[in-house]
Tab-separated table of N, CA and C in Angstrom:
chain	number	residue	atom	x	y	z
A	1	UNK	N	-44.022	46.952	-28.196
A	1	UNK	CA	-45.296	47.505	-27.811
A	1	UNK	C	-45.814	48.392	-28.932
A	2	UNK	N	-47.434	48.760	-28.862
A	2	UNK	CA	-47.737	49.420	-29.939
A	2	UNK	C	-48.106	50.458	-29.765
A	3	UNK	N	-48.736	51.557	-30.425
A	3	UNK	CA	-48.713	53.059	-29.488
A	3	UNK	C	-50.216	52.726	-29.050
A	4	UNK	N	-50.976	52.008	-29.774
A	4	UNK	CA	-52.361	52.200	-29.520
A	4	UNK	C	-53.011	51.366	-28.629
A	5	UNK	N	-52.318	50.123	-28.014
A	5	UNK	CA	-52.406	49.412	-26.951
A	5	UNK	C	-51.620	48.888	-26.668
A	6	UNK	N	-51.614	48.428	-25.120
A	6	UNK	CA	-50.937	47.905	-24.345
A	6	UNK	C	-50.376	46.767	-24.338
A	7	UNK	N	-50.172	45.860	-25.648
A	7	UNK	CA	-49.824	44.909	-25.866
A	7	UNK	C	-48.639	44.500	-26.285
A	8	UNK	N	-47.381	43.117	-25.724
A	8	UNK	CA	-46.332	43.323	-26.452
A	8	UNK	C	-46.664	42.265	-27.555
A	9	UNK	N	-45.470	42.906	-28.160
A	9	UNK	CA	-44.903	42.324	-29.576
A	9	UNK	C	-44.197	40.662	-29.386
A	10	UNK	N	-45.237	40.172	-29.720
A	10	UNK	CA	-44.918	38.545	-29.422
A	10	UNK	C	-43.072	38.363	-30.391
A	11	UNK	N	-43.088	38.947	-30.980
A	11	UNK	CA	-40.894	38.776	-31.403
A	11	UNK	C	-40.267	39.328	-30.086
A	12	UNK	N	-40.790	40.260	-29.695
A	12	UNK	CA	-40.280	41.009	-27.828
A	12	UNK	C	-40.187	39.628	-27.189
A	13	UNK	N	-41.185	39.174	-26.747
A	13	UNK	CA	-40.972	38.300	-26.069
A	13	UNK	C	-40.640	36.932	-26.087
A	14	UNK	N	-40.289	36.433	-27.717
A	14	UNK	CA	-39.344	35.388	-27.845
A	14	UNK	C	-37.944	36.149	-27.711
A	15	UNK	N	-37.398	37.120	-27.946
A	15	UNK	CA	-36.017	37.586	-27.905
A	15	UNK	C	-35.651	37.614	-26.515
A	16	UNK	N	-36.580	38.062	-25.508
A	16	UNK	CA	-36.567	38.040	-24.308
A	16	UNK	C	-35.975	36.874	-23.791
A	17	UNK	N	-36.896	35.568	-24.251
A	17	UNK	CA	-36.794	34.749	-23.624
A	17	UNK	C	-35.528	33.845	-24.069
A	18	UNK	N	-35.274	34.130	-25.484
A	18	UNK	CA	-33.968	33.511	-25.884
A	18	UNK	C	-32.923	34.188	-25.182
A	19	UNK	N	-32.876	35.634	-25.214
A	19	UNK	CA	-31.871	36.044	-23.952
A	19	UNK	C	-31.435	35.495	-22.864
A	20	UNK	N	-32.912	35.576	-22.358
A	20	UNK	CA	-32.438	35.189	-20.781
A	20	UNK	C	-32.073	33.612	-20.790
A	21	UNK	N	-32.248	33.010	-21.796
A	21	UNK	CA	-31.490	31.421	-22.284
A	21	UNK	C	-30.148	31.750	-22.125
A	22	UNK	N	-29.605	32.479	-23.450
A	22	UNK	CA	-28.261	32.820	-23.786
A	22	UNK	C	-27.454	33.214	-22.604
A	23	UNK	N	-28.001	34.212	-21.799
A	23	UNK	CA	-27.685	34.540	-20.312
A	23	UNK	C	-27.373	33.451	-19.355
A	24	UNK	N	-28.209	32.432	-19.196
A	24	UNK	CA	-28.141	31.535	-18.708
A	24	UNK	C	-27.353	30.447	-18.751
A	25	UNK	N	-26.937	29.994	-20.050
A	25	UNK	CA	-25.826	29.439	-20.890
A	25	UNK	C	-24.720	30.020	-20.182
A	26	UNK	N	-24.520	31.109	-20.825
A	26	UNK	CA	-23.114	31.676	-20.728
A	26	UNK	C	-22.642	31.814	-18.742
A	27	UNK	N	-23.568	31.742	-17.996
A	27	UNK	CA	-23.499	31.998	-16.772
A	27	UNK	C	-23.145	30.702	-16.292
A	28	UNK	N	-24.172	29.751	-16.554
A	28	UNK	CA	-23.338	28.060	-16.238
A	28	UNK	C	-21.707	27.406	-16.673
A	29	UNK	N	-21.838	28.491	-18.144
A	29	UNK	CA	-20.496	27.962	-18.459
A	29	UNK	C	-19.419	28.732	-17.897
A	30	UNK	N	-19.240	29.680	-17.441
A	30	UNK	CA	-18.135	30.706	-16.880
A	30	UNK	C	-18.606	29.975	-15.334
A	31	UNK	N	-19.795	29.397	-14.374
A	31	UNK	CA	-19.379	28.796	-13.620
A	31	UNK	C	-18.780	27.090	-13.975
A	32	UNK	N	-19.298	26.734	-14.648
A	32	UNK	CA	-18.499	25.489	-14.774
A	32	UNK	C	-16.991	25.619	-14.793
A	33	UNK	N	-16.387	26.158	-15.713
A	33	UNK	CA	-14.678	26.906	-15.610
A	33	UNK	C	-14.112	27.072	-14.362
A	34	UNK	N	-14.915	27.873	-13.696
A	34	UNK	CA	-14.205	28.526	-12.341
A	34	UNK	C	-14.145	27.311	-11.271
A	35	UNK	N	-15.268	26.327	-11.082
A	35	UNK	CA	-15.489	25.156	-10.640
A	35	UNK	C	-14.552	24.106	-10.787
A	36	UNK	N	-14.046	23.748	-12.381
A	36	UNK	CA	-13.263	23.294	-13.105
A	36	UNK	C	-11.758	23.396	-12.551
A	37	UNK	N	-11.907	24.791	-12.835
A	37	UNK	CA	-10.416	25.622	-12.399
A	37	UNK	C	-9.966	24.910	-10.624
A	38	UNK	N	-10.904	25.243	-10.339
A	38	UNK	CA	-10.564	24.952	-8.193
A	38	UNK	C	-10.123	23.625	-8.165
A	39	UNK	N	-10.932	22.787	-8.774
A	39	UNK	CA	-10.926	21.504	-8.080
A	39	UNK	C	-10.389	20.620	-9.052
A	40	UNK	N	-10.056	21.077	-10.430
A	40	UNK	CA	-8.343	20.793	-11.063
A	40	UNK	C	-7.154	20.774	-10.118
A	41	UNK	N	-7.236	21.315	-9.472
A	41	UNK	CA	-5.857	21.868	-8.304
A	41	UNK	C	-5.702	20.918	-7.445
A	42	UNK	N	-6.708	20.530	-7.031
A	42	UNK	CA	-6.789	19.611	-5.574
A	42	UNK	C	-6.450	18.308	-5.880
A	43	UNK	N	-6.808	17.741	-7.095
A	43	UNK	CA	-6.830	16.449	-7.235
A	43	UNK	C	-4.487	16.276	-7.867
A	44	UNK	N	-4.004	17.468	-8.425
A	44	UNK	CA	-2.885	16.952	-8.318
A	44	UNK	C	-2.451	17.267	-7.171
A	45	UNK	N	-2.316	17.699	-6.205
A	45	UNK	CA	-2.012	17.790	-4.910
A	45	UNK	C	-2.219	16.174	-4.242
A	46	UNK	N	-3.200	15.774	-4.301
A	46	UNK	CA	-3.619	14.910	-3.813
A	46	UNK	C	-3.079	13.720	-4.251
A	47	UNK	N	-2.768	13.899	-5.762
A	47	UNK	CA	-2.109	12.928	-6.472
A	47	UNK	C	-0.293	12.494	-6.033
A	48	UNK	N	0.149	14.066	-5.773
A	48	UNK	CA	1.057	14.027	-5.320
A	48	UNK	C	1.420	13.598	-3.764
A	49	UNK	N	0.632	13.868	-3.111
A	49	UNK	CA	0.780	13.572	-1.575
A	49	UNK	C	0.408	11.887	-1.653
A	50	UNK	N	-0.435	11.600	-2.599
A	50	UNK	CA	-0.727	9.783	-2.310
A	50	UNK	C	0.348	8.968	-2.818
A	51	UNK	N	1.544	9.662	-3.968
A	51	UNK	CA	2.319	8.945	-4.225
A	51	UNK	C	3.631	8.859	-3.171
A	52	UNK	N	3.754	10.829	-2.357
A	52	UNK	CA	4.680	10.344	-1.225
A	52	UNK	C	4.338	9.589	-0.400
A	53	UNK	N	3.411	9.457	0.332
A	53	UNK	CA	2.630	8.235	0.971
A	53	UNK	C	3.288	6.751	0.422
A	54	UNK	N	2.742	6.689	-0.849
A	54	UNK	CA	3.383	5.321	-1.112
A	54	UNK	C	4.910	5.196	-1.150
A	55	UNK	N	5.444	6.274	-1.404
A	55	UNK	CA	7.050	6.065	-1.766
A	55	UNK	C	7.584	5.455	-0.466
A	56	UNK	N	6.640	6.703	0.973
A	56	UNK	CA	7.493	6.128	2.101
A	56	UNK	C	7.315	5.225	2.648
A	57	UNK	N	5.849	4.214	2.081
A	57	UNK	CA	5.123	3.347	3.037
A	57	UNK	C	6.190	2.298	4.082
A	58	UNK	N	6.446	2.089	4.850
A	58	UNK	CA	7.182	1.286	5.593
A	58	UNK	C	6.280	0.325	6.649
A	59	UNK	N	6.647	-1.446	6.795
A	59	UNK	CA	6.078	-1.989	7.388
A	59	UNK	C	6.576	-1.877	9.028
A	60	UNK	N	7.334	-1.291	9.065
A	60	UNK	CA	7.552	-1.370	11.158
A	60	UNK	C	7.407	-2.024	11.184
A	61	UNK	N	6.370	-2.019	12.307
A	61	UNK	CA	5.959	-2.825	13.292
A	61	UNK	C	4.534	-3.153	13.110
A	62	UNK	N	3.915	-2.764	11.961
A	62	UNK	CA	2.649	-2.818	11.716
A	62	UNK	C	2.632	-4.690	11.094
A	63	UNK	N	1.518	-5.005	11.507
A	63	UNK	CA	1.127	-6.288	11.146
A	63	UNK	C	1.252	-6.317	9.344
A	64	UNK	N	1.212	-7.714	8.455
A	64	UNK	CA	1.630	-7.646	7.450
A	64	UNK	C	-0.613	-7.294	7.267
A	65	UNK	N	-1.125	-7.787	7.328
A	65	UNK	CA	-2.291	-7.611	6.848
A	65	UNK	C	-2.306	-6.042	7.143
A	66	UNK	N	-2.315	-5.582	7.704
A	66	UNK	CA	-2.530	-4.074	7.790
A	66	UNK	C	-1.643	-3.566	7.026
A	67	UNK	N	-0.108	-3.616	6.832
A	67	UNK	CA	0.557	-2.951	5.662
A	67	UNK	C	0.291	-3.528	4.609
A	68	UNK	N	-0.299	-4.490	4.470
A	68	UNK	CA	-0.984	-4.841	3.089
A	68	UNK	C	-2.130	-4.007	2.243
A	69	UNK	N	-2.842	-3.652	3.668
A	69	UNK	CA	-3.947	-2.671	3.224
A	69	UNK	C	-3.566	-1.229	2.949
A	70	UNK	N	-2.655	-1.140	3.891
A	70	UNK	CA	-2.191	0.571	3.507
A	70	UNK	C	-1.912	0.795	1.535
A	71	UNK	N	-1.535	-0.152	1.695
A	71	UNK	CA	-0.604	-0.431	0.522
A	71	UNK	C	-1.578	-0.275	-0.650
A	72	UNK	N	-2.780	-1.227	-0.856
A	72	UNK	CA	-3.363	-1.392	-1.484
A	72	UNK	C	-4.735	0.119	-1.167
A	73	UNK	N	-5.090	0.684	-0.354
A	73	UNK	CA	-5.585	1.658	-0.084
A	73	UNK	C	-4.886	2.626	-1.040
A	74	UNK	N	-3.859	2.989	-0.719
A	74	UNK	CA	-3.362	3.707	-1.536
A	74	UNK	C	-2.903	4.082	-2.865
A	75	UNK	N	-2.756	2.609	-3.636
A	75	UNK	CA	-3.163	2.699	-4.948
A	75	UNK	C	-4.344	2.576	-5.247
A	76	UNK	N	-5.355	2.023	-4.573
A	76	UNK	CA	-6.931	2.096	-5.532
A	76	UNK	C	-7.221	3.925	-5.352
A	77	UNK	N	-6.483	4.840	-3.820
A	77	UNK	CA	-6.625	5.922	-4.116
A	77	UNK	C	-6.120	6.916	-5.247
A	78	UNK	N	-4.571	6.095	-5.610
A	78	UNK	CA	-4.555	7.191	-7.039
A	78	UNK	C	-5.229	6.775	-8.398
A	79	UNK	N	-5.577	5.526	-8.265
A	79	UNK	CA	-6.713	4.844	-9.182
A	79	UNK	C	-8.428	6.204	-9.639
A	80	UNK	N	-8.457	6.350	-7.682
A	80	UNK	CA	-9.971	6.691	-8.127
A	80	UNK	C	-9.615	8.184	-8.563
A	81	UNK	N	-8.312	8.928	-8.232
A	81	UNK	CA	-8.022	10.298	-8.904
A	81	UNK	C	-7.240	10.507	-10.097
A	82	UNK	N	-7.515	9.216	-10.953
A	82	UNK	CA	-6.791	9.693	-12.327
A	82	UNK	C	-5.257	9.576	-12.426
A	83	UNK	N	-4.938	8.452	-11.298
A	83	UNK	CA	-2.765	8.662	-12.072
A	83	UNK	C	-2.689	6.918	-10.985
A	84	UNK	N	-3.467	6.024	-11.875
A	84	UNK	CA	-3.235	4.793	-11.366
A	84	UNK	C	-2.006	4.240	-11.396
A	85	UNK	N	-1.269	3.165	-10.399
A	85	UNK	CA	0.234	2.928	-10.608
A	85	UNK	C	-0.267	1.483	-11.029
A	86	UNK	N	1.205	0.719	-12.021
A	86	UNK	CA	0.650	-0.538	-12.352
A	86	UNK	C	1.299	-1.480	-11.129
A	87	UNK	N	0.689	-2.564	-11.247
A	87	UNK	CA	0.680	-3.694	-10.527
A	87	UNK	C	2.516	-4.011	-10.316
A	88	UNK	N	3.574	-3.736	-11.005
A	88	UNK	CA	4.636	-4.179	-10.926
A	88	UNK	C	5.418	-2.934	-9.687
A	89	UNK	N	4.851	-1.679	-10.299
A	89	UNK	CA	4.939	-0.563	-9.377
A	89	UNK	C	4.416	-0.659	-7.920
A	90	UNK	N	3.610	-0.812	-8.058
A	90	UNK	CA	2.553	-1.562	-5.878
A	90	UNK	C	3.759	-2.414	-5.878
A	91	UNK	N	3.655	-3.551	-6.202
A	91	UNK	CA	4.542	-4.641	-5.554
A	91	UNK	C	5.935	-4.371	-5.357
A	92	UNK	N	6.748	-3.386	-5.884
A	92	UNK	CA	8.083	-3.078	-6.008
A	92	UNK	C	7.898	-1.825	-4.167
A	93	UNK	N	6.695	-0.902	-4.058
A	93	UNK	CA	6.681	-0.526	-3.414
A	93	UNK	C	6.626	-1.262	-2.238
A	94	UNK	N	5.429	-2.306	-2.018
A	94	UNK	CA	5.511	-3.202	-0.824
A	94	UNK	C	7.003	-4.119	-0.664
A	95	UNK	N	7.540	-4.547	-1.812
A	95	UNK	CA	8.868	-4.973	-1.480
A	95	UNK	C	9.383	-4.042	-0.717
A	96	UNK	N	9.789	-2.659	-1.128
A	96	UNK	CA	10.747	-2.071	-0.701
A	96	UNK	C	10.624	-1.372	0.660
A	97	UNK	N	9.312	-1.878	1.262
A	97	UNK	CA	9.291	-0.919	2.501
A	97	UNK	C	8.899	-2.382	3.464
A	98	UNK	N	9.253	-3.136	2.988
A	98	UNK	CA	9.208	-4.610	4.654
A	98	UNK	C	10.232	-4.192	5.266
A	99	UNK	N	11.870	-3.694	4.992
A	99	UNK	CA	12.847	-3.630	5.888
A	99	UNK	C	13.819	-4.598	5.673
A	100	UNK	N	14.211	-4.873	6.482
A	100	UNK	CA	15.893	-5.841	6.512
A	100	UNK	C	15.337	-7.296	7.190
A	101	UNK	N	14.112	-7.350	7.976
A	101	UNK	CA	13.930	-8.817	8.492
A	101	UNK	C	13.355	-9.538	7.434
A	102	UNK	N	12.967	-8.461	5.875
A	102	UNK	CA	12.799	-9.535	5.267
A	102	UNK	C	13.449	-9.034	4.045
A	103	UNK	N	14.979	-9.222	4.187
A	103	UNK	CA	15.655	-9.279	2.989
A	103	UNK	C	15.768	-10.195	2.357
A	104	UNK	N	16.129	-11.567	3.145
A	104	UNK	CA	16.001	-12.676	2.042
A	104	UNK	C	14.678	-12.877	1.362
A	105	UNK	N	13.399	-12.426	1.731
A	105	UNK	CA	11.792	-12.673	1.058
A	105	UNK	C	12.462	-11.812	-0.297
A	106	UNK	N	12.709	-10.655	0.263
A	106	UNK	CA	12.887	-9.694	-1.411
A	106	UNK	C	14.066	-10.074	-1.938
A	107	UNK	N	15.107	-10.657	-1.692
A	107	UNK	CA	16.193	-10.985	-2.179
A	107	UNK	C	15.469	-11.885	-3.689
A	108	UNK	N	14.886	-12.972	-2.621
A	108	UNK	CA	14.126	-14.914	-3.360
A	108	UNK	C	12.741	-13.933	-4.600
A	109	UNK	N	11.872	-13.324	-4.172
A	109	UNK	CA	11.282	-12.263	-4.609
A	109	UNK	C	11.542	-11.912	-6.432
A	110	UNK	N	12.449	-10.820	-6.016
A	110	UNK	CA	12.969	-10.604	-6.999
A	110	UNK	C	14.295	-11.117	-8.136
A	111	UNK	N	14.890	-12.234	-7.722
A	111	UNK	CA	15.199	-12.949	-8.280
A	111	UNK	C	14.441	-14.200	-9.056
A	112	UNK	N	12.956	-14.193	-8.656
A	112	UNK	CA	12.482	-14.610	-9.717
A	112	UNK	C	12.434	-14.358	-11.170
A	113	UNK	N	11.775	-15.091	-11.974
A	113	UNK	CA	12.573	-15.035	-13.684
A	113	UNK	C	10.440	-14.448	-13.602
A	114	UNK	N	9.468	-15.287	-13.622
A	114	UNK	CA	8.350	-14.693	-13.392
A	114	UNK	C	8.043	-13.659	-12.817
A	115	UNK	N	6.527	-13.119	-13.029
A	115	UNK	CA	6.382	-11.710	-12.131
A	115	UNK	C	5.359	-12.168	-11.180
A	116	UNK	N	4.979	-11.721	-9.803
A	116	UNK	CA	4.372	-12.099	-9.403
A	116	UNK	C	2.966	-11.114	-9.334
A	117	UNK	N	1.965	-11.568	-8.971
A	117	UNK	CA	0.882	-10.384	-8.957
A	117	UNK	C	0.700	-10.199	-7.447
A	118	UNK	N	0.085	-9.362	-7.566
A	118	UNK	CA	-0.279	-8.199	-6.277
A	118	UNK	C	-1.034	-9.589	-5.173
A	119	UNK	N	-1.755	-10.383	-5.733
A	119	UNK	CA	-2.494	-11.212	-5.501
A	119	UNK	C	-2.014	-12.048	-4.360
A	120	UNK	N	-0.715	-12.793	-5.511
A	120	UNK	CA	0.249	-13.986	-5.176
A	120	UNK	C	1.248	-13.376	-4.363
A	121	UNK	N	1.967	-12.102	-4.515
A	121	UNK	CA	2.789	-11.326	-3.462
A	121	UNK	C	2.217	-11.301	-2.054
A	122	UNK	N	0.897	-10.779	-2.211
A	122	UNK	CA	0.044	-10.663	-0.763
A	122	UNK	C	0.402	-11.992	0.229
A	123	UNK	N	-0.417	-12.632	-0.481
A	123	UNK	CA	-0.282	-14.325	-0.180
A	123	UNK	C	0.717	-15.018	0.384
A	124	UNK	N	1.784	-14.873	-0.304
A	124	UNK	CA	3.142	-15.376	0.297
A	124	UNK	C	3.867	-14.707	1.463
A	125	UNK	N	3.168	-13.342	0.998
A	125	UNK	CA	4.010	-12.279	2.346
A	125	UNK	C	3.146	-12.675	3.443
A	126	UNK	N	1.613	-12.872	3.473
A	126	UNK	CA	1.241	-13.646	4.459
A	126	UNK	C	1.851	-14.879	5.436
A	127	UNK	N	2.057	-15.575	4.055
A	127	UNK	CA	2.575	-16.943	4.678
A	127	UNK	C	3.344	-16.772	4.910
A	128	UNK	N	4.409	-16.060	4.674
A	128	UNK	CA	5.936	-16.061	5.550
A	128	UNK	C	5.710	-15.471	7.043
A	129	UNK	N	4.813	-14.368	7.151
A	129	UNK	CA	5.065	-14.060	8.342
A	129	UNK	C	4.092	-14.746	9.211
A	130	UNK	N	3.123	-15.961	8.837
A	130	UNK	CA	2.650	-16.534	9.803
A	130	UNK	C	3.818	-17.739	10.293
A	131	UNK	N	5.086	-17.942	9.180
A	131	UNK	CA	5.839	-19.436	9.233
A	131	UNK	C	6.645	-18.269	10.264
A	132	UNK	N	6.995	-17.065	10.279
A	132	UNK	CA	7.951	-16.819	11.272
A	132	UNK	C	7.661	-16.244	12.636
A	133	UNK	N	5.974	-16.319	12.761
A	133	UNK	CA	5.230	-16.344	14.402
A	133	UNK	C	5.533	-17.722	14.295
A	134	UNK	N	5.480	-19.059	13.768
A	134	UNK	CA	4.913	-20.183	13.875
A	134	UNK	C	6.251	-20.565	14.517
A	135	UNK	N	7.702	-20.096	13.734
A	135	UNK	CA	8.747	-20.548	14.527
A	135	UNK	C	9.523	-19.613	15.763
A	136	UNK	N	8.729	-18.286	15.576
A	136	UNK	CA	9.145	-17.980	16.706
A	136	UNK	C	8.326	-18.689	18.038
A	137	UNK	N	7.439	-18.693	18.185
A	137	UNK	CA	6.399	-19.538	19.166
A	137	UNK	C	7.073	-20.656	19.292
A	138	UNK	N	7.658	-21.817	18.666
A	138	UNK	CA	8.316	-22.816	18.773
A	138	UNK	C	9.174	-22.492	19.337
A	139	UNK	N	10.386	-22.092	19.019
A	139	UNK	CA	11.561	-21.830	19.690
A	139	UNK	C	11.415	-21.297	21.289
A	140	UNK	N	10.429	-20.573	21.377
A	140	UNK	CA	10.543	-19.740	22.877
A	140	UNK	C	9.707	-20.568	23.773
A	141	UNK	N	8.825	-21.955	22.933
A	141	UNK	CA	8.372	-22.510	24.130
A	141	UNK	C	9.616	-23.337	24.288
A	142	UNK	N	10.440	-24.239	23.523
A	142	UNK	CA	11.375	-25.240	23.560
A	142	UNK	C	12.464	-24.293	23.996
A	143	UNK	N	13.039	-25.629	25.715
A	143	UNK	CA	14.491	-24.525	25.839
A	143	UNK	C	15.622	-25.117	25.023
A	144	UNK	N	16.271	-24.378	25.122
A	144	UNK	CA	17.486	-24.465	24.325
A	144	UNK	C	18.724	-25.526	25.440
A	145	UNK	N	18.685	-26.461	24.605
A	145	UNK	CA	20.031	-27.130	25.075
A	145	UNK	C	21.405	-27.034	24.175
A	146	UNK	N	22.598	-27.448	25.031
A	146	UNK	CA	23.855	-27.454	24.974
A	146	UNK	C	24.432	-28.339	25.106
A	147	UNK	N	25.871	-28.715	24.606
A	147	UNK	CA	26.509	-30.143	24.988
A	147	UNK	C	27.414	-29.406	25.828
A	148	UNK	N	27.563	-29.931	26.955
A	148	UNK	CA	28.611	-29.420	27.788
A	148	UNK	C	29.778	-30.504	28.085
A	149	UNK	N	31.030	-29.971	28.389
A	149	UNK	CA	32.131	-30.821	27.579
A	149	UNK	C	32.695	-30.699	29.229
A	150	UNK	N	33.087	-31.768	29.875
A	150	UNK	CA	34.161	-31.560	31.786
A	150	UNK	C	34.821	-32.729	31.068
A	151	UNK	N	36.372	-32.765	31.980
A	151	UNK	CA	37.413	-33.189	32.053
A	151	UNK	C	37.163	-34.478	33.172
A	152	UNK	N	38.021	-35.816	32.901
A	152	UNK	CA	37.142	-36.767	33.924
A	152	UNK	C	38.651	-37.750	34.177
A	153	UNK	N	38.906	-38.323	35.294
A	153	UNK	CA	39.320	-39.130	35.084
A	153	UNK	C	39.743	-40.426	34.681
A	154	UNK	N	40.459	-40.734	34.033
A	154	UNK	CA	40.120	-41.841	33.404
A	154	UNK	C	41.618	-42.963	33.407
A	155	UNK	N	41.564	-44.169	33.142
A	155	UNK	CA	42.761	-45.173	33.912
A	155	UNK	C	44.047	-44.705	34.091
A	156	UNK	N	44.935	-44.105	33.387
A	156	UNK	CA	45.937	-44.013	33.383
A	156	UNK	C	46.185	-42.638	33.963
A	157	UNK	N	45.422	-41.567	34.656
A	157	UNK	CA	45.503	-40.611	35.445
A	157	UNK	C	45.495	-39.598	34.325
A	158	UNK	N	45.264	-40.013	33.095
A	158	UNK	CA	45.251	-38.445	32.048
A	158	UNK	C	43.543	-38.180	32.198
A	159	UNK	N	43.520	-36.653	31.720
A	159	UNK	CA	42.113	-36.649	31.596
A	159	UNK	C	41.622	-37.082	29.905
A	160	UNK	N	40.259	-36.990	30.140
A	160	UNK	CA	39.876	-36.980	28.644
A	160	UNK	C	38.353	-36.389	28.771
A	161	UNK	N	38.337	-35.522	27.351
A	161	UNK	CA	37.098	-34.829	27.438
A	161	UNK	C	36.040	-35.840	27.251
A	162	UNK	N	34.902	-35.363	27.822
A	162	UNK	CA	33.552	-36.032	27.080
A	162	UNK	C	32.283	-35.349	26.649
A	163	UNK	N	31.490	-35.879	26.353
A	163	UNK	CA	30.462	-34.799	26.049
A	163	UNK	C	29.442	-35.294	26.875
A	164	UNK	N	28.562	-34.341	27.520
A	164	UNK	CA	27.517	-34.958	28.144
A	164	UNK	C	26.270	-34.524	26.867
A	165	UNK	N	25.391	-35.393	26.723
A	165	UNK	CA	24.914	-34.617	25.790
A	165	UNK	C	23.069	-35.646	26.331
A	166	UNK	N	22.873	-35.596	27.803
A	166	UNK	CA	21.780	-36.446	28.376
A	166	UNK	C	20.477	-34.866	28.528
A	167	UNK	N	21.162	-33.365	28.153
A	167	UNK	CA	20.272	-32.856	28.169
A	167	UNK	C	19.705	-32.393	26.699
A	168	UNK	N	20.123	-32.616	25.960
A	168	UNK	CA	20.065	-33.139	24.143
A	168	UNK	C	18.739	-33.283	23.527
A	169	UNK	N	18.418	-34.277	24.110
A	169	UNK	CA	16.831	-34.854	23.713
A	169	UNK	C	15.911	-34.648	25.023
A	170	UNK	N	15.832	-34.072	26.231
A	170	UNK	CA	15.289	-33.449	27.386
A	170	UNK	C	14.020	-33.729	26.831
């Protein structure tokens, strides 16, 4: 300002205004940090809780299409937070949590000399467990026969076994 009027000093009011820039700057960036800082935290937490998730995934009793999805849910989730697992890792996990009714699948599985993809694993784990509704449904409509074996007489007064075997082909 000047003594003799009321006017400011046009350098006043670029310094002003570069201030309240500089101010402004420095205020976004000390919040960006603190912002930074919080929600740095959450995502390894999260990282960590999605991998116990996967470690324990287990198929029960859950249908294979639905533990298929868990499965795959859960890696595109550590995908979208930065600590993706590879494709040999998923599939080693879905192997290892079907259980004991399908030990021979992971036995045949992993004794392959090839690798299989997430793709072709899906697929087959499908098809096995539709071939083992397909033969359980078979079996429980068809009853089960037996050869049943009686003692009979026969010329010379000895017995001799036989087989009845007329309920066989029923």
């Amino acid at each position: 300002m000047t003594s003799s009027s009321s006017t400011l000093n046009p350098a006043f009011i670029t310094w002003e205004k570069q201030d309240a820039l500089l101010l402004s700057w420095l205020l976004s960036a000390m919040l960006w940090k603190s912002l930074e800082k919080h929600f740095a935290s959450k995502p390894q937490v999260q990282v960590m809780q999605l991998h116990v998730e996967l470690q324990h995934l287990r198929k029960g009793m859950l249908p294979m299409v639905d533990y298929l999805q868990k499965a795959k849910l859960l890696a595109n989730s550590l995908a979208v937070v930065g600590s993706p697992i590879s494709e040999f890792d998923l599939n080693l996990r879905i192997l290892m949590g079907l259980g004991p009714d399908y030990e021979a699948f992971v036995t045949s599985a992993n004794a392959r000399s090839d690798e299989l993809s997430t793709e072709e694993l899906n697929g087959t784990l499908l098809n096995h467990e539709l071939q083992k509704e397909y033969f359980k449904l078979e079996f429980q409509s068809c009853p089960f026969s037996s050869n049943t074996a009686f003692r009979g007489p026969n010329n010379n007064n000895k017995s001799r076994v036989s087989l009845d075997q007329s309920s066989r082909y029923g």
